mmCIF file of C-alpha atoms and ligand atoms in Angstrom:
data_model
loop_
_atom_site.group_PDB
_atom_site.id
_atom_site.type_symbol
_atom_site.label_atom_id
_atom_site.label_comp_id
_atom_site.label_asym_id
_atom_site.label_seq_id
_atom_site.Cartn_x
_atom_site.Cartn_y
_atom_site.Cartn_z
ATOM 1 C CA MET H 39 -9.569 -20.140 25.908
ATOM 2 C CA LYS H 40 -9.222 -23.530 24.659
ATOM 3 C CA PHE H 41 -8.812 -23.209 21.033
ATOM 4 C CA LEU H 42 -10.530 -25.848 18.543
ATOM 5 C CA LYS H 43 -9.164 -26.372 15.077
ATOM 6 C CA SER H 44 -11.825 -26.284 11.992
ATOM 7 C CA GLU H 45 -11.990 -30.195 11.818
ATOM 8 C CA GLU H 46 -12.007 -29.818 7.539
ATOM 9 C CA TYR H 47 -9.765 -27.928 5.857
ATOM 10 C CA ILE H 48 -11.517 -24.634 4.526
ATOM 11 C CA PRO H 49 -10.085 -23.857 0.825
ATOM 12 C CA PHE H 50 -9.600 -20.274 0.142
ATOM 13 C CA SER H 51 -11.979 -20.500 -2.908
ATOM 14 C CA PRO H 52 -13.320 -23.674 -4.409
ATOM 15 C CA PRO H 53 -15.849 -23.256 -6.864
ATOM 16 C CA SER H 54 -20.056 -23.567 -7.022
ATOM 17 C CA ILE H 55 -20.482 -25.840 -9.314
ATOM 18 C CA GLY H 56 -24.027 -27.390 -9.270
ATOM 19 C CA ARG H 57 -26.892 -29.113 -11.404
ATOM 20 C CA GLU H 58 -27.572 -26.472 -13.589
ATOM 21 C CA GLU H 59 -23.880 -26.122 -14.945
ATOM 22 C CA GLU H 60 -23.653 -30.212 -15.301
ATOM 23 C CA ALA H 61 -26.728 -29.810 -17.852
ATOM 24 C CA LEU H 62 -25.359 -27.325 -19.783
ATOM 25 C CA VAL H 63 -21.993 -28.214 -20.298
ATOM 26 C CA LEU H 64 -23.747 -32.056 -20.884
ATOM 27 C CA ASP H 65 -25.839 -30.220 -23.405
ATOM 28 C CA ALA H 66 -22.779 -28.379 -24.778
ATOM 29 C CA LEU H 67 -21.090 -31.970 -25.434
ATOM 30 C CA ARG H 68 -23.670 -33.296 -27.175
ATOM 31 C CA SER H 69 -24.654 -30.255 -29.368
ATOM 32 C CA GLY H 70 -22.154 -31.615 -32.138
ATOM 33 C CA TRP H 71 -20.462 -28.064 -31.892
ATOM 34 C CA ILE H 72 -17.991 -27.809 -29.007
ATOM 35 C CA THR H 73 -15.808 -24.970 -29.718
ATOM 36 C CA THR H 74 -16.754 -21.349 -30.356
ATOM 37 C CA GLY H 75 -20.502 -21.290 -31.280
ATOM 38 C CA PRO H 76 -24.033 -20.881 -30.193
ATOM 39 C CA LYS H 77 -23.491 -21.335 -26.308
ATOM 40 C CA THR H 78 -20.310 -18.585 -26.587
ATOM 41 C CA ALA H 79 -22.496 -16.097 -28.669
ATOM 42 C CA GLU H 80 -25.059 -16.465 -26.359
ATOM 43 C CA PHE H 81 -22.967 -16.087 -22.924
ATOM 44 C CA GLU H 82 -21.644 -13.144 -24.831
ATOM 45 C CA LYS H 83 -24.954 -11.493 -25.286
ATOM 46 C CA ARG H 84 -25.800 -12.594 -21.838
ATOM 47 C CA ILE H 85 -22.941 -11.002 -20.325
ATOM 48 C CA ALA H 86 -23.549 -7.633 -22.735
ATOM 49 C CA GLU H 87 -26.948 -7.509 -21.367
ATOM 50 C CA TYR H 88 -25.699 -7.677 -17.988
ATOM 51 C CA VAL H 89 -23.117 -5.150 -18.052
ATOM 52 C CA GLY H 90 -25.346 -2.923 -20.152
ATOM 53 C CA VAL H 91 -22.777 -2.824 -22.865
ATOM 54 C CA SER H 92 -23.131 -3.077 -26.701
ATOM 55 C CA HIS H 93 -19.949 -5.215 -27.435
ATOM 56 C CA SER H 94 -18.560 -8.506 -25.772
ATOM 57 C CA VAL H 95 -15.644 -10.595 -27.032
ATOM 58 C CA ALA H 96 -15.440 -13.997 -25.042
ATOM 59 C CA THR H 97 -11.776 -15.019 -24.869
ATOM 60 C CA PHE H 98 -9.453 -17.884 -23.076
ATOM 61 C CA SER H 99 -8.960 -15.778 -20.197
ATOM 62 C CA CYS H 100 -8.713 -12.269 -18.968
ATOM 63 C CA THR H 101 -5.348 -12.008 -19.834
ATOM 64 C CA ASP H 102 -6.273 -12.615 -23.287
ATOM 65 C CA ALA H 103 -8.852 -9.965 -22.974
ATOM 66 C CA MET H 104 -6.706 -7.224 -21.738
ATOM 67 C CA HIS H 105 -3.980 -8.092 -24.475
ATOM 68 C CA ILE H 106 -6.311 -7.939 -27.512
ATOM 69 C CA ALA H 107 -8.171 -5.046 -26.018
ATOM 70 C CA LEU H 108 -4.231 -3.348 -26.239
ATOM 71 C CA LYS H 109 -3.718 -5.058 -29.463
ATOM 72 C CA ALA H 110 -6.593 -3.312 -31.222
ATOM 73 C CA LEU H 111 -6.508 -0.048 -29.664
ATOM 74 C CA GLY H 112 -2.431 0.200 -31.277
ATOM 75 C CA ILE H 113 -0.168 -0.330 -28.387
ATOM 76 C CA GLY H 114 3.005 -1.310 -29.540
ATOM 77 C CA PRO H 115 6.930 -1.161 -29.465
ATOM 78 C CA GLY H 116 7.603 2.606 -27.977
ATOM 79 C CA ASP H 117 4.629 2.860 -25.924
ATOM 80 C CA GLU H 118 4.160 3.346 -22.239
ATOM 81 C CA VAL H 119 1.045 2.127 -20.173
ATOM 82 C CA VAL H 120 0.750 2.590 -16.586
ATOM 83 C CA THR H 121 -0.945 -0.278 -14.305
ATOM 84 C CA SER H 122 -1.040 -0.974 -10.872
ATOM 85 C CA THR H 123 1.605 -2.305 -8.845
ATOM 86 C CA PHE H 124 -0.857 -4.223 -6.813
ATOM 87 C CA THR H 125 -2.233 -6.481 -9.144
ATOM 88 C CA PHE H 126 -1.602 -10.492 -10.565
ATOM 89 C CA ALA H 127 1.462 -10.385 -13.044
ATOM 90 C CA SER H 128 -0.562 -10.300 -16.128
ATOM 91 C CA SER H 129 -1.927 -6.931 -15.824
ATOM 92 C CA ALA H 130 1.425 -5.836 -16.944
ATOM 93 C CA HIS H 131 2.454 -9.219 -18.865
ATOM 94 C CA VAL H 132 0.154 -7.968 -21.602
ATOM 95 C CA ILE H 133 1.594 -4.474 -21.852
ATOM 96 C CA ALA H 134 4.876 -6.239 -22.398
ATOM 97 C CA TYR H 135 3.223 -8.801 -24.698
ATOM 98 C CA CYS H 136 2.311 -5.793 -27.115
ATOM 99 C CA GLY H 137 5.903 -4.683 -27.115
ATOM 100 C CA ALA H 138 5.351 -2.127 -24.857
ATOM 101 C CA THR H 139 6.882 -0.952 -21.817
ATOM 102 C CA PRO H 140 4.613 -1.685 -18.685
ATOM 103 C CA VAL H 141 5.115 0.886 -15.891
ATOM 104 C CA LEU H 142 4.023 0.401 -12.160
ATOM 105 C CA ALA H 143 1.961 2.755 -10.008
ATOM 106 C CA ASP H 144 1.300 3.112 -6.333
ATOM 107 C CA VAL H 145 -1.739 2.692 -4.956
ATOM 108 C CA ASP H 146 -4.139 4.214 -2.417
ATOM 109 C CA PRO H 147 -3.800 2.812 1.182
ATOM 110 C CA GLU H 148 -7.856 2.620 1.708
ATOM 111 C CA THR H 149 -9.208 0.875 -1.654
ATOM 112 C CA PHE H 150 -5.471 -0.881 -2.619
ATOM 113 C CA ASN H 151 -6.296 0.763 -6.041
ATOM 114 C CA VAL H 152 -4.524 3.468 -8.477
ATOM 115 C CA THR H 153 -5.903 6.440 -8.586
ATOM 116 C CA ALA H 154 -5.774 9.667 -10.984
ATOM 117 C CA GLU H 155 -3.111 10.849 -8.560
ATOM 118 C CA THR H 156 -0.706 7.520 -8.647
ATOM 119 C CA LEU H 157 -1.103 7.342 -11.869
ATOM 120 C CA ALA H 158 -0.538 10.987 -12.750
ATOM 121 C CA ALA H 159 2.772 10.294 -11.637
ATOM 122 C CA LYS H 160 4.083 7.770 -13.667
ATOM 123 C CA LEU H 161 3.563 9.574 -16.790
ATOM 124 C CA THR H 162 5.661 10.328 -19.898
ATOM 125 C CA LYS H 163 5.343 11.644 -23.271
ATOM 126 C CA ARG H 164 5.400 7.652 -24.083
ATOM 127 C CA THR H 165 2.635 7.106 -22.196
ATOM 128 C CA LYS H 166 -0.563 5.481 -24.291
ATOM 129 C CA ALA H 167 -2.782 3.943 -21.909
ATOM 130 C CA VAL H 168 -3.600 3.718 -18.296
ATOM 131 C CA LEU H 169 -5.007 -0.048 -17.173
ATOM 132 C CA PRO H 170 -6.346 -0.229 -13.724
ATOM 133 C CA VAL H 171 -7.178 -2.631 -11.700
ATOM 134 C CA HIS H 172 -10.675 -2.833 -9.296
ATOM 135 C CA TYR H 173 -9.040 -4.875 -6.845
ATOM 136 C CA ALA H 174 -10.914 -7.410 -4.545
ATOM 137 C CA GLY H 175 -14.149 -6.067 -6.835
ATOM 138 C CA HIS H 176 -13.562 -2.534 -5.358
ATOM 139 C CA PRO H 177 -14.163 -0.210 -7.939
ATOM 140 C CA CYS H 178 -11.411 2.603 -8.377
ATOM 141 C CA ASP H 179 -12.418 5.983 -8.430
ATOM 142 C CA MET H 180 -12.599 6.327 -12.140
ATOM 143 C CA ASP H 181 -13.842 10.129 -12.673
ATOM 144 C CA PRO H 182 -10.273 11.336 -11.639
ATOM 145 C CA ILE H 183 -8.426 8.669 -14.051
ATOM 146 C CA LEU H 184 -11.403 9.548 -16.801
ATOM 147 C CA GLU H 185 -10.452 13.267 -16.506
ATOM 148 C CA LEU H 186 -6.656 12.294 -16.353
ATOM 149 C CA ALA H 187 -6.950 10.327 -19.689
ATOM 150 C CA ARG H 188 -8.893 13.107 -21.403
ATOM 151 C CA GLU H 189 -6.195 15.223 -20.484
ATOM 152 C CA HIS H 190 -3.506 13.622 -21.627
ATOM 153 C CA GLY H 191 -5.273 11.786 -24.880
ATOM 154 C CA LEU H 192 -5.038 8.359 -23.023
ATOM 155 C CA HIS H 193 -6.647 4.852 -23.763
ATOM 156 C CA VAL H 194 -8.613 3.423 -20.914
ATOM 157 C CA VAL H 195 -8.213 -0.257 -20.512
ATOM 158 C CA GLU H 196 -9.911 -1.668 -16.899
ATOM 159 C CA ASP H 197 -8.521 -5.050 -15.329
ATOM 160 C CA ALA H 198 -12.216 -5.745 -14.041
ATOM 161 C CA ALA H 199 -10.872 -9.590 -13.043
ATOM 162 C CA HIS H 200 -12.330 -9.284 -9.667
ATOM 163 C CA ALA H 201 -15.196 -6.663 -10.642
ATOM 164 C CA LEU H 202 -17.985 -8.429 -12.251
ATOM 165 C CA GLY H 203 -20.727 -6.775 -11.234
ATOM 166 C CA ALA H 204 -19.351 -3.471 -9.579
ATOM 167 C CA SER H 205 -20.345 -0.324 -10.415
ATOM 168 C CA TYR H 206 -18.778 3.397 -9.802
ATOM 169 C CA LYS H 207 -21.514 5.750 -9.023
ATOM 170 C CA GLY H 208 -24.236 3.882 -10.210
ATOM 171 C CA ARG H 209 -22.401 3.118 -13.644
ATOM 172 C CA LYS H 210 -21.662 -0.672 -13.763
ATOM 173 C CA VAL H 211 -17.745 -1.464 -14.513
ATOM 174 C CA GLY H 212 -18.036 -2.212 -17.827
ATOM 175 C CA THR H 213 -19.360 0.507 -19.425
ATOM 176 C CA ILE H 214 -16.834 3.280 -18.253
ATOM 177 C CA GLY H 215 -12.938 2.975 -19.843
ATOM 178 C CA ASP H 216 -12.833 2.290 -23.412
ATOM 179 C CA VAL H 217 -12.462 -1.789 -22.680
ATOM 180 C CA THR H 218 -13.102 -3.482 -19.627
ATOM 181 C CA ALA H 219 -11.916 -7.205 -18.936
ATOM 182 C CA TYR H 220 -13.024 -10.112 -16.939
ATOM 183 C CA SER H 221 -11.583 -13.232 -15.545
ATOM 184 C CA PHE H 222 -13.822 -16.461 -15.343
ATOM 185 C CA TYR H 223 -10.739 -18.384 -14.007
ATOM 186 C CA ALA H 224 -11.853 -20.710 -11.602
ATOM 187 C CA THR H 225 -11.571 -18.616 -8.517
ATOM 188 C CA LYS H 226 -13.131 -15.936 -9.676
ATOM 189 C CA ASN H 227 -16.697 -14.410 -8.582
ATOM 190 C CA LEU H 228 -18.316 -16.139 -11.991
ATOM 191 C CA THR H 229 -16.135 -19.046 -13.500
ATOM 192 C CA THR H 230 -16.011 -20.775 -16.817
ATOM 193 C CA ALA H 231 -12.856 -22.784 -15.651
ATOM 194 C CA GLU H 232 -10.782 -20.778 -17.602
ATOM 195 C CA GLY H 233 -12.477 -17.875 -19.557
ATOM 196 C CA GLY H 234 -12.374 -14.032 -19.989
ATOM 197 C CA MET H 235 -14.259 -11.584 -21.767
ATOM 198 C CA ALA H 236 -13.730 -7.919 -23.150
ATOM 199 C CA VAL H 237 -16.141 -5.485 -23.666
ATOM 200 C CA THR H 238 -16.842 -2.031 -25.353
ATOM 201 C CA GLU H 239 -19.233 0.138 -26.412
ATOM 202 C CA ASN H 240 -16.895 0.803 -29.780
ATOM 203 C CA GLU H 241 -18.489 -1.311 -32.569
ATOM 204 C CA GLU H 242 -14.679 -1.315 -34.327
ATOM 205 C CA LEU H 243 -12.832 -2.382 -31.669
ATOM 206 C CA ALA H 244 -14.958 -5.022 -30.779
ATOM 207 C CA ALA H 245 -14.670 -6.426 -34.320
ATOM 208 C CA CYS H 246 -10.907 -5.765 -34.118
ATOM 209 C CA MET H 247 -10.957 -7.855 -30.986
ATOM 210 C CA ARG H 248 -13.118 -10.529 -32.121
ATOM 211 C CA ARG H 249 -10.491 -11.036 -35.128
ATOM 212 C CA LEU H 250 -7.654 -11.221 -32.914
ATOM 213 C CA THR H 251 -8.842 -13.984 -30.993
ATOM 214 C CA MET H 252 -8.688 -15.934 -33.914
ATOM 215 C CA TYR H 253 -5.634 -15.653 -35.646
ATOM 216 C CA GLY H 254 -6.885 -12.722 -37.418
ATOM 217 C CA ILE H 255 -9.070 -14.438 -39.497
ATOM 218 C CA SER H 256 -11.413 -11.737 -41.246
ATOM 219 C CA ASP H 257 -14.534 -13.328 -40.265
ATOM 220 C CA SER H 258 -13.897 -15.637 -38.042
ATOM 221 C CA ARG H 259 -17.211 -16.160 -36.076
ATOM 222 C CA GLU H 260 -18.498 -17.169 -39.645
ATOM 223 C CA ILE H 261 -16.711 -20.185 -39.378
ATOM 224 C CA TRP H 262 -19.375 -21.693 -37.051
ATOM 225 C CA ASN H 263 -22.070 -20.349 -39.233
ATOM 226 C CA LYS H 264 -21.006 -21.202 -42.507
ATOM 227 C CA ARG H 265 -17.615 -22.502 -43.072
ATOM 228 C CA TYR H 266 -18.499 -26.480 -41.591
ATOM 229 C CA ARG H 267 -21.940 -26.320 -42.754
ATOM 230 C CA LYS H 268 -22.988 -26.530 -46.084
ATOM 231 C CA ALA H 269 -23.196 -23.165 -47.045
ATOM 232 C CA GLY H 270 -19.449 -22.449 -45.903
ATOM 233 C CA SER H 271 -17.117 -20.857 -48.420
ATOM 234 C CA ILE H 272 -13.214 -22.472 -48.540
ATOM 235 C CA HIS H 273 -11.915 -19.145 -48.573
ATOM 236 C CA TYR H 274 -10.719 -17.132 -45.685
ATOM 237 C CA ASP H 275 -8.405 -14.194 -45.400
ATOM 238 C CA VAL H 276 -5.848 -13.417 -42.550
ATOM 239 C CA ALA H 277 -4.852 -9.671 -42.845
ATOM 240 C CA GLU H 278 -3.292 -9.417 -39.243
ATOM 241 C CA LEU H 279 -1.077 -11.479 -36.900
ATOM 242 C CA GLY H 280 -4.007 -12.467 -34.289
ATOM 243 C CA SER H 281 -3.796 -14.343 -31.155
ATOM 244 C CA LYS H 282 -5.594 -17.814 -30.560
ATOM 245 C CA CYS H 283 -7.896 -16.992 -27.334
ATOM 246 C CA ASN H 284 -11.533 -18.007 -28.438
ATOM 247 C CA MET H 285 -13.810 -19.360 -25.693
ATOM 248 C CA THR H 286 -15.438 -22.753 -26.136
ATOM 249 C CA ASP H 287 -18.803 -24.080 -26.171
ATOM 250 C CA ILE H 288 -18.000 -26.017 -23.309
ATOM 251 C CA ASN H 289 -16.749 -23.311 -21.012
ATOM 252 C CA ALA H 290 -19.387 -20.642 -22.107
ATOM 253 C CA ALA H 291 -22.056 -23.448 -20.889
ATOM 254 C CA LEU H 292 -20.857 -23.289 -17.439
ATOM 255 C CA GLY H 293 -20.693 -19.174 -17.756
ATOM 256 C CA LEU H 294 -24.350 -19.592 -18.874
ATOM 257 C CA ALA H 295 -25.375 -21.703 -15.928
ATOM 258 C CA GLN H 296 -23.001 -19.396 -13.570
ATOM 259 C CA LEU H 297 -24.713 -16.370 -14.785
ATOM 260 C CA GLY H 298 -28.296 -17.764 -14.095
ATOM 261 C CA LYS H 299 -27.326 -18.001 -10.387
ATOM 262 C CA PHE H 300 -25.160 -14.872 -10.141
ATOM 263 C CA GLY H 301 -27.459 -12.620 -8.424
ATOM 264 C CA LYS H 302 -27.856 -15.396 -5.816
ATOM 265 C CA THR H 303 -24.079 -15.871 -5.198
ATOM 266 C CA GLN H 304 -23.320 -12.356 -5.179
ATOM 267 C CA GLU H 305 -26.323 -11.954 -2.302
ATOM 268 C CA THR H 306 -24.187 -14.729 -0.640
ATOM 269 C CA ARG H 307 -20.833 -13.132 -0.842
ATOM 270 C CA LYS H 308 -22.172 -9.323 0.458
ATOM 271 C CA GLY H 309 -23.589 -11.420 3.443
ATOM 272 C CA PHE H 310 -20.130 -13.357 3.898
ATOM 273 C CA TYR H 311 -18.614 -10.336 3.830
ATOM 274 C CA SER H 312 -20.923 -8.182 6.259
ATOM 275 C CA LEU H 313 -20.286 -11.243 8.655
ATOM 276 C CA TYR H 314 -16.293 -11.039 8.567
ATOM 277 C CA ASP H 315 -16.887 -7.133 8.656
ATOM 278 C CA GLU H 316 -19.042 -7.754 12.305
ATOM 279 C CA TYR H 317 -16.133 -10.562 13.703
ATOM 280 C CA PHE H 318 -13.403 -7.697 12.674
ATOM 281 C CA ASP H 319 -14.668 -4.169 12.738
ATOM 282 C CA GLY H 320 -13.534 -2.220 15.836
ATOM 283 C CA ASN H 321 -11.027 -4.706 16.646
ATOM 284 C CA ASP H 322 -7.757 -3.183 17.029
ATOM 285 C CA LEU H 323 -5.645 -6.340 15.711
ATOM 286 C CA PHE H 324 -7.321 -5.854 12.131
ATOM 287 C CA VAL H 325 -8.204 -3.261 9.633
ATOM 288 C CA THR H 326 -11.178 -4.437 7.747
ATOM 289 C CA PRO H 327 -11.886 -3.650 3.837
ATOM 290 C CA THR H 328 -12.922 -0.051 3.041
ATOM 291 C CA VAL H 329 -16.104 0.622 0.980
ATOM 292 C CA LYS H 330 -15.889 3.981 -0.573
ATOM 293 C CA GLU H 331 -19.192 6.069 -1.009
ATOM 294 C CA TYR H 332 -18.884 5.793 -4.847
ATOM 295 C CA ALA H 333 -18.577 2.178 -4.775
ATOM 296 C CA GLY H 334 -20.824 -0.763 -6.197
ATOM 297 C CA HIS H 335 -18.974 -3.862 -4.804
ATOM 298 C CA ALA H 336 -18.465 -7.117 -6.570
ATOM 299 C CA TRP H 337 -17.438 -8.724 -3.579
ATOM 300 C CA HIS H 338 -15.029 -11.083 -5.150
ATOM 301 C CA LEU H 339 -12.010 -10.489 -1.764
ATOM 302 C CA TYR H 340 -12.256 -9.816 1.549
ATOM 303 C CA PRO H 341 -8.862 -8.550 2.239
ATOM 304 C CA LEU H 342 -8.048 -7.990 5.851
ATOM 305 C CA GLN H 343 -5.000 -6.048 6.967
ATOM 306 C CA LEU H 344 -3.302 -7.608 10.528
ATOM 307 C CA ASN H 345 -2.059 -4.195 12.822
ATOM 308 C CA LEU H 346 1.636 -6.015 13.092
ATOM 309 C CA GLU H 347 2.317 -3.357 15.749
ATOM 310 C CA ALA H 348 0.702 -5.040 17.907
ATOM 311 C CA LEU H 349 0.982 -8.719 17.221
ATOM 312 C CA THR H 350 3.978 -10.839 17.432
ATOM 313 C CA MET H 351 3.399 -12.702 14.480
ATOM 314 C CA ASP H 352 4.504 -11.619 11.093
ATOM 315 C CA ARG H 353 1.652 -11.969 7.834
ATOM 316 C CA ASP H 354 3.767 -14.774 6.526
ATOM 317 C CA THR H 355 3.852 -16.882 9.679
ATOM 318 C CA PHE H 356 0.136 -15.644 9.993
ATOM 319 C CA VAL H 357 -1.150 -17.051 7.217
ATOM 320 C CA ASP H 358 0.822 -20.547 7.993
ATOM 321 C CA GLU H 359 -0.330 -20.765 11.463
ATOM 322 C CA LEU H 360 -3.847 -20.328 10.105
ATOM 323 C CA LYS H 361 -3.032 -23.089 7.372
ATOM 324 C CA ALA H 362 -2.101 -25.567 10.245
ATOM 325 C CA LEU H 363 -5.163 -24.749 12.018
ATOM 326 C CA ASN H 364 -7.191 -25.870 8.565
ATOM 327 C CA VAL H 365 -8.183 -22.543 7.221
ATOM 328 C CA GLY H 366 -6.867 -21.617 3.664
ATOM 329 C CA THR H 367 -6.187 -17.778 2.771
ATOM 330 C CA SER H 368 -4.373 -16.073 -0.171
ATOM 331 C CA VAL H 369 -1.936 -13.487 -0.265
ATOM 332 C CA LEU H 370 -2.975 -11.213 -2.980
ATOM 333 C CA PHE H 371 -0.926 -9.601 -4.320
ATOM 334 C CA THR H 372 2.921 -9.625 -4.022
ATOM 335 C CA PRO H 373 3.314 -6.337 -5.679
ATOM 336 C CA LEU H 374 4.396 -6.397 -9.308
ATOM 337 C CA HIS H 375 7.696 -3.988 -8.605
ATOM 338 C CA GLN H 376 8.591 -6.839 -5.520
ATOM 339 C CA MET H 377 8.719 -9.725 -8.446
ATOM 340 C CA SER H 378 12.312 -10.152 -10.516
ATOM 341 C CA LEU H 379 11.231 -9.386 -13.870
ATOM 342 C CA TYR H 380 9.713 -6.306 -12.792
ATOM 343 C CA GLY H 381 11.677 -5.128 -10.049
ATOM 344 C CA SER H 382 14.765 -5.932 -11.770
ATOM 345 C CA ARG H 383 13.826 -3.362 -14.039
ATOM 346 C CA PRO H 384 16.352 -0.025 -14.183
ATOM 347 C CA GLU H 385 13.487 2.288 -13.996
ATOM 348 C CA ILE H 386 11.739 0.841 -10.893
ATOM 349 C CA SER H 387 12.574 1.336 -7.384
ATOM 350 C CA TYR H 388 11.350 -0.820 -4.214
ATOM 351 C CA GLU H 389 11.089 2.843 -2.457
ATOM 352 C CA ASP H 390 8.597 4.198 -5.089
ATOM 353 C CA TYR H 391 5.993 2.064 -3.361
ATOM 354 C CA PRO H 392 5.291 2.865 -0.226
ATOM 355 C CA VAL H 393 1.796 2.368 0.145
ATOM 356 C CA ALA H 394 1.905 -1.289 -1.825
ATOM 357 C CA ASN H 395 4.686 -1.927 0.521
ATOM 358 C CA ASP H 396 2.768 -1.675 3.501
ATOM 359 C CA LEU H 397 -0.059 -2.998 2.524
ATOM 360 C CA PHE H 398 1.603 -6.236 1.174
ATOM 361 C CA GLU H 399 3.149 -7.064 4.667
ATOM 362 C CA ARG H 400 -0.343 -6.786 6.417
ATOM 363 C CA VAL H 401 -2.700 -8.263 3.702
ATOM 364 C CA LEU H 402 -4.224 -11.995 4.168
ATOM 365 C CA CYS H 403 -7.344 -12.543 1.701
ATOM 366 C CA LEU H 404 -10.160 -14.645 3.429
ATOM 367 C CA PRO H 405 -12.117 -17.125 1.932
ATOM 368 C CA LEU H 406 -15.349 -15.911 0.407
ATOM 369 C CA SER H 407 -16.837 -18.598 -1.933
ATOM 370 C CA PRO H 408 -20.701 -19.352 -1.685
ATOM 371 C CA ALA H 409 -19.773 -23.001 -1.966
ATOM 372 C CA LEU H 410 -18.507 -22.752 1.914
ATOM 373 C CA GLY H 411 -21.584 -22.307 3.497
ATOM 374 C CA GLU H 412 -21.946 -19.790 6.357
ATOM 375 C CA GLU H 413 -20.887 -22.102 8.839
ATOM 376 C CA ARG H 414 -17.108 -22.443 7.240
ATOM 377 C CA ILE H 415 -17.111 -18.658 7.024
ATOM 378 C CA ARG H 416 -17.638 -18.066 10.417
ATOM 379 C CA LYS H 417 -15.341 -20.639 11.338
ATOM 380 C CA ALA H 418 -12.220 -19.514 9.461
ATOM 381 C CA ALA H 419 -13.338 -16.261 10.838
ATOM 382 C CA GLU H 420 -12.932 -17.547 14.497
ATOM 383 C CA THR H 421 -9.830 -19.186 13.735
ATOM 384 C CA VAL H 422 -8.584 -15.720 12.500
ATOM 385 C CA LEU H 423 -9.963 -14.259 15.767
ATOM 386 C CA HIS H 424 -8.559 -16.667 18.309
ATOM 387 C CA LEU H 425 -4.878 -17.163 16.161
ATOM 388 C CA ALA H 426 -4.503 -12.866 16.550
ATOM 389 C CA ASP H 427 -5.833 -13.180 20.118
ATOM 390 C CA ARG H 428 -3.157 -15.903 20.737
ATOM 391 C CA CYS H 429 -0.061 -13.661 19.453
ATOM 392 C CA ARG H 430 -1.196 -10.316 20.601
ATOM 393 C CA ARG H 431 1.643 -8.450 22.030
HETATM 394 C C1 PLP C 1399 -7.118 -13.874 -12.294
HETATM 395 C C2 PLP C 1399 -6.627 -11.728 -12.586
HETATM 396 C C3 PLP C 1399 -6.400 -12.011 -13.935
HETATM 397 C C4 PLP C 1399 -5.825 -12.876 -15.021
HETATM 398 O O1 PLP C 1399 -7.357 -13.636 -15.177
HETATM 399 P P1 PLP C 1399 -7.123 -14.963 -16.224
HETATM 400 O O2 PLP C 1399 -8.446 -15.238 -16.827
HETATM 401 O O3 PLP C 1399 -6.632 -16.079 -15.544
HETATM 402 O O4 PLP C 1399 -6.109 -14.643 -17.190
HETATM 403 C C5 PLP C 1399 -6.213 -10.411 -13.962
HETATM 404 N N1 PLP C 1399 -5.830 -9.518 -13.285
HETATM 405 C C6 PLP C 1399 -6.363 -9.570 -11.622
HETATM 406 C C7 PLP C 1399 -6.008 -8.765 -11.169
HETATM 407 C C8 PLP C 1399 -6.772 -11.496 -11.593
HETATM 408 O O5 PLP C 1399 -6.729 -11.345 -10.152
#
């Protein structure tokens, strides 16, 4: 079969930005208040309503949201927090930022997610919290994880960077653990360019996290209401060592526009996901992603596994060849125990993570952005199929 490569490069994850975003950002720019203010407050309120949670704190990033969550929960030196090895570096970094020790757990081969069992294997007397990651937008099996946390008195902070819109047994992710953190980074399923949010049912935690986004100033949000207005007081107090990781109104404006069409873009992602399933299901060269019966998926990533035993090419070569054929993919993630920062720790050994090691050798994530349109998604799928057929053993 003659092989046609895509004429244009199909990028892995371009953002879907339209007139709504342009209009709201312009509105913020012209409003006279460009940093944290009314648009940020509105975006927090709208995300909280969407998730069905009482409190939300907008941040500069998901990394910051997780960091201030752990801080607010009192995680510090001497503590251990267990997270997934199959995640982005920041899930572990935030634990180290607190002076605590990041402990990495292996994952389940079907969902790429940590489970109560893989977390339990890493608990010690010093464990204070677990930080499950909802990989690709597929929720972790949370009931057993919550049970484990209850048994051992652990906090649960969820990395939902991929999981805005996901649910578990009908409950929205964001209403389950103590704090849940979302990412609105440029490649995520809702973007503010850079941005994040921590959500919680706990009012005190929310207030603490809010202070931590602005240096620890006790009435930080009052700045917008009062300080630079006529009614403002010139005095303020700082009682704790906070960060500076608030969201600006310019970013929040992007988020409001994105949230307005989120239902639609999620439907598109879901459609693309099913399309890929149609192309790859039942093909012996691939393993398609599993969606468990308890999962309401957020359709953030389509992690396709190569059946390496049936192919003459390894994953890295496959990805390079795809790129040469104008299809951009991404390998998410290099397991953290394989990164020198974490892998060089004496307590971490490669052999402890057989599932993550195996998945990492096989996985590549296909383009899924609504901005690409169905034709490019089909082209990407067909290119993957053709390439795999060409290197069948
Ligand atoms: C993107 C990502 C993050 C970090 O999000 P930022 O908003 O860039 O800080 C954290 N965890 C996972 C799993 C991610 O994919």
